[in-house]
XYZ file of C-alpha atoms in Angstrom:
351
model
C 113.601 84.469 80.377
C 115.179 81.218 81.397
C 113.670 80.016 84.634
C 110.128 78.825 84.104
C 107.880 81.781 83.298
C 107.445 82.655 79.640
C 106.985 86.182 78.310
C 103.280 85.578 77.759
C 102.819 83.941 81.160
C 104.590 86.791 82.924
C 102.389 89.269 81.116
C 99.258 87.414 82.190
C 100.436 87.334 85.786
C 101.714 90.875 86.020
C 98.528 92.322 84.599
C 96.899 91.554 87.933
C 97.699 94.992 89.369
C 98.231 96.964 86.168
C 95.303 99.171 85.283
C 95.146 98.018 81.695
C 92.939 94.941 81.320
C 89.308 94.598 80.195
C 86.690 92.628 82.059
C 87.567 88.943 81.873
C 85.214 85.997 81.761
C 84.596 85.062 85.417
C 85.281 81.708 86.993
C 82.697 81.102 89.725
C 82.713 78.548 92.520
C 79.640 78.358 94.773
C 79.232 77.181 98.344
C 76.112 75.491 99.664
C 74.374 77.678 102.268
C 74.229 81.007 104.086
C 73.883 84.655 103.083
C 75.258 85.079 99.577
C 78.375 87.192 99.053
C 79.667 87.665 95.500
C 83.397 88.009 96.082
C 85.566 89.265 93.198
C 89.287 88.513 93.245
C 92.324 87.830 91.075
C 94.848 85.035 91.403
C 98.064 87.041 91.059
C 98.461 88.956 94.303
C 100.273 87.275 97.146
C 98.445 86.746 100.448
C 95.248 88.249 99.018
C 94.863 85.358 96.585
C 95.745 82.796 99.245
C 92.937 84.217 101.393
C 90.505 83.746 98.503
C 91.544 80.123 98.139
C 90.903 79.502 101.835
C 87.445 81.046 101.479
C 86.787 78.707 98.538
C 88.144 75.527 100.040
C 87.259 75.533 103.749
C 84.192 75.792 105.955
C 85.205 79.234 107.259
C 82.472 81.060 105.273
C 79.773 78.612 106.414
C 80.915 79.016 110.031
C 80.141 82.699 109.585
C 76.761 82.071 107.958
C 77.953 82.895 104.446
C 77.561 81.378 101.001
C 80.472 82.551 98.861
C 80.310 83.042 95.116
C 84.002 83.404 94.266
C 84.302 85.334 90.992
C 87.836 85.118 89.629
C 88.664 88.080 87.376
C 91.817 89.283 85.651
C 92.654 92.529 87.423
C 91.573 95.532 89.463
C 89.777 97.240 86.524
C 87.641 94.157 85.930
C 86.772 93.950 89.618
C 85.885 97.642 89.682
C 83.552 97.134 86.731
C 81.893 94.184 88.456
C 81.325 96.165 91.659
C 80.021 99.259 89.885
C 77.628 97.219 87.739
C 76.390 95.307 90.797
C 77.713 92.031 89.389
C 79.769 91.655 92.564
C 79.346 92.654 96.215
C 82.939 92.862 97.453
C 86.276 92.797 95.654
C 90.012 92.958 96.173
C 91.672 96.102 94.779
C 95.131 97.579 94.939
C 95.253 100.794 96.944
C 95.679 102.959 93.843
C 92.848 101.119 92.075
C 90.638 101.907 95.071
C 91.698 105.555 94.924
C 90.802 105.559 91.232
C 87.237 104.470 92.080
C 87.081 107.392 94.497
C 88.310 109.876 91.892
C 85.579 108.890 89.446
C 82.886 108.864 92.116
C 82.064 105.180 91.694
C 79.266 103.866 93.967
C 81.637 101.763 96.057
C 83.188 102.011 99.517
C 86.562 100.731 100.698
C 85.853 98.804 103.886
C 89.069 97.155 105.083
C 92.687 96.296 104.612
C 93.247 92.774 103.329
C 96.915 92.215 102.527
C 100.207 94.023 102.094
C 102.705 93.619 99.272
C 106.135 94.872 98.247
C 107.026 97.131 95.362
C 110.595 97.883 94.363
C 113.032 99.553 92.017
C 115.461 97.013 90.596
C 118.688 97.142 88.622
C 119.494 94.461 86.080
C 122.535 92.299 86.605
C 124.439 93.740 83.637
C 123.838 97.385 84.605
C 126.397 97.683 87.385
C 123.914 99.847 89.327
C 124.029 99.293 93.090
C 122.135 102.249 94.553
C 119.424 104.739 93.619
C 121.898 107.543 93.018
C 123.375 105.476 90.184
C 120.167 106.041 88.203
C 121.326 109.511 87.168
C 121.199 109.685 83.395
C 119.337 106.363 83.180
C 115.913 105.221 82.042
C 113.730 103.319 84.490
C 111.060 101.112 82.901
C 107.717 99.924 84.224
C 103.952 100.140 83.903
C 102.515 103.571 84.646
C 99.314 103.941 86.651
C 100.081 101.444 89.417
C 101.163 101.859 93.027
C 104.681 100.674 92.213
C 105.103 103.637 89.849
C 104.335 106.129 92.620
C 106.664 104.280 94.968
C 109.434 104.380 92.349
C 108.989 108.116 91.790
C 109.127 108.721 95.529
C 112.317 106.654 95.830
C 113.958 108.612 93.003
C 113.099 111.943 94.638
C 114.433 110.762 97.999
C 117.718 109.904 96.245
C 117.991 113.546 95.163
C 117.108 112.915 91.509
C 114.471 114.783 89.523
C 112.380 112.682 87.094
C 112.517 114.125 83.600
C 115.733 115.941 84.361
C 118.208 113.629 86.069
C 116.577 110.393 84.894
C 113.557 109.275 82.877
C 110.668 106.909 83.521
C 109.516 104.884 80.505
C 106.071 103.282 80.299
C 106.152 99.638 79.176
C 103.723 96.738 79.480
C 104.404 93.739 81.760
C 105.231 91.284 78.967
C 107.614 93.697 77.230
C 109.241 94.418 80.578
C 109.779 90.709 81.179
C 111.455 90.357 77.787
C 113.709 93.347 78.388
C 114.797 92.175 81.826
C 115.340 88.612 80.669
C 117.502 89.784 77.763
C 119.237 92.383 79.978
C 118.390 95.136 77.486
C 117.593 97.689 80.179
C 119.390 98.970 83.246
C 116.585 99.535 85.738
C 112.863 99.023 86.258
C 110.113 99.001 88.883
C 107.701 96.193 89.726
C 105.819 94.524 92.595
C 105.692 91.098 94.172
C 105.643 88.262 93.338
C 107.602 89.546 90.323
C 110.222 91.385 92.375
C 110.986 88.125 94.164
C 110.924 86.264 90.874
C 113.562 88.467 89.215
C 115.686 88.271 92.345
C 115.456 84.473 92.319
C 116.544 84.192 88.682
C 119.527 86.480 89.186
C 118.303 88.856 86.506
C 118.032 91.815 88.877
C 118.662 93.113 92.372
C 116.547 95.428 94.493
C 117.997 98.903 95.051
C 114.922 100.358 96.780
C 111.800 98.731 98.167
C 108.537 99.858 99.706
C 106.503 97.648 102.027
C 103.510 99.970 102.456
C 101.316 99.049 99.431
C 98.069 97.378 100.432
C 95.303 95.317 98.881
C 91.965 96.545 100.183
C 88.449 95.165 100.198
C 85.993 97.457 98.424
C 82.241 96.885 98.450
C 79.272 97.956 96.375
C 77.460 100.752 98.264
C 74.149 98.908 98.115
C 75.726 95.921 99.860
C 77.297 98.115 102.562
C 74.047 99.955 103.233
C 71.619 97.046 103.032
C 73.701 94.226 104.503
C 76.129 95.635 107.088
C 75.836 92.509 109.241
C 76.695 90.268 106.282
C 79.656 92.506 105.493
C 80.826 92.274 109.100
C 80.685 88.486 108.982
C 82.546 88.531 105.679
C 85.354 90.624 107.171
C 85.572 88.180 110.059
C 85.695 85.232 107.638
C 88.400 87.019 105.657
C 90.429 87.524 108.853
C 90.016 83.881 109.828
C 91.046 82.798 106.327
C 94.161 84.957 106.578
C 95.107 83.399 109.905
C 94.461 79.914 108.530
C 96.802 80.738 105.640
C 99.425 82.037 108.065
C 99.309 78.737 109.932
C 99.335 76.611 106.757
C 101.685 78.383 104.336
C 102.671 75.331 102.307
C 99.148 74.018 101.840
C 97.700 77.371 100.829
C 100.616 78.170 98.525
C 99.795 74.930 96.756
C 96.204 76.052 96.311
C 97.391 79.401 94.926
C 99.563 77.608 92.384
C 96.750 75.255 91.316
C 94.924 77.847 89.189
C 95.843 79.955 86.221
C 97.517 82.305 85.817
C 99.698 81.462 88.852
C 100.649 77.864 88.096
C 104.209 78.638 87.053
C 105.216 80.814 89.991
C 107.863 78.749 91.849
C 106.824 77.968 95.404
C 109.957 79.532 97.013
C 109.270 82.752 95.094
C 105.663 82.747 96.261
C 106.673 82.126 99.870
C 109.284 84.883 99.847
C 106.899 87.377 98.247
C 104.147 86.536 100.743
C 106.489 86.940 103.700
C 106.640 90.709 103.210
C 103.132 90.878 104.654
C 103.605 90.620 108.455
C 100.308 88.758 108.738
C 101.740 85.861 106.700
C 103.681 84.796 109.801
C 100.969 85.598 112.369
C 101.332 83.416 115.455
C 98.009 84.117 117.151
C 94.659 85.237 115.774
C 94.915 88.571 117.558
C 97.870 89.420 115.262
C 95.324 89.934 112.458
C 93.971 93.460 111.917
C 91.405 94.331 109.241
C 90.678 98.025 109.823
C 92.599 100.396 107.574
C 95.163 102.200 109.703
C 95.568 105.994 109.720
C 98.900 105.490 107.931
C 97.250 103.430 105.186
C 94.534 106.026 104.715
C 97.164 108.766 104.562
C 99.009 106.755 101.928
C 95.844 106.507 99.840
C 95.426 110.269 100.123
C 99.014 110.670 98.915
C 98.265 108.341 96.004
C 95.308 110.530 95.098
C 97.463 113.663 95.007
C 100.104 111.856 92.976
C 97.501 110.512 90.558
C 96.202 114.000 89.857
C 99.714 115.441 89.449
C 100.612 112.592 87.086
C 97.367 113.147 85.141
C 96.247 109.603 85.907
C 93.111 110.739 87.767
C 90.432 113.189 86.626
C 90.190 114.926 90.000
C 91.500 114.825 93.567
C 89.287 112.464 95.576
C 88.164 113.127 99.129
C 89.394 109.751 100.331
C 87.686 109.977 103.709
C 84.251 110.062 102.062
C 84.846 106.738 100.326
C 86.183 104.756 103.294
C 84.129 103.097 106.042
C 86.271 101.923 108.959
C 83.485 101.336 111.470
C 82.570 97.789 110.446
C 86.194 96.640 110.223
C 86.883 98.319 113.562
C 84.088 96.303 115.160
C 85.575 93.128 113.681
C 88.983 93.980 115.124
C 87.402 94.284 118.572
C 85.920 90.804 118.195
C 89.278 89.461 117.004
C 90.945 90.992 120.064
C 88.612 88.924 122.233
C 90.023 85.760 120.631
C 88.060 82.560 120.313
C 88.981 81.297 116.828
C 90.425 77.775 116.795
C 92.249 77.420 113.490
C 92.650 73.665 114.040
C 88.873 73.214 113.927
C 88.649 74.452 110.334
C 87.463 71.791 107.895
C 88.900 71.540 104.392
C 86.060 70.966 101.946
C 88.103 70.797 98.759
C 91.854 70.233 98.669
């Protein structure tokens, strides 16, 4: 690849949502006072990671009576392991990663929506492909077992093509995919932001189908939900305030995102474009922020569960409703609707 991100770097970044990484050594930053919340996150997902940086660098947690232990991990599987082992209280997971915890009966509960991101099917510049129907007879590459794979399969079916008959999906790791796209060795692939925006920016590929429904959720250890519901409520409020702060300070927070590995080499315009696909990134007033999972998002997670079983990625069909608690987030949304948060009063503790 020729525009700033090496094969290895891309692989490190893209592993953030791929269900293929072991538990990484955590990087922990501690605040000074308040009820402790061990917050697990990864620095590769747009908007979600910016929120984490705001929680680390401002007084928003302290204003909500919280002491944050920010545990930076490599990917959803590592966060799941931390939550299940009680090494973390709350973590950011992709929607399919959350559904996976439900399918295995993990002692965790998904408690809110946090951020939205884009997945897409792309055609390489040399392929000549301009629409989904052009994929007939082609191979489409990408990492299996992630939300973007389900979205790609759905897009293929909507184009009237049958996977395995009219076209073929090929499983490939993030680093190998980056090499293949950079060298223009393949015709088509699927991915998610910020990598969709990255390949667009380099001219290596163009989007032929995109999906804006994927979501990053907050999932909590059951013990934390049951024993500290008030702390969880204040955390969800702090998360909402951090999101609004980020929406009002895009440039500053993008800089924070790019200050840590493995996101240092994501160009700022790529990061801004990728983040903009979440409507909350351009929120004008605090009441634009919503944290409760919507019925549509829950239905999408149910669809991911059915797909995961059909694709033999999950051991059983989860009863999604039993692993989601919307009541606490709903109460937070009611408080948000009442207003009262002055973003200009937020103090930056560490630039």
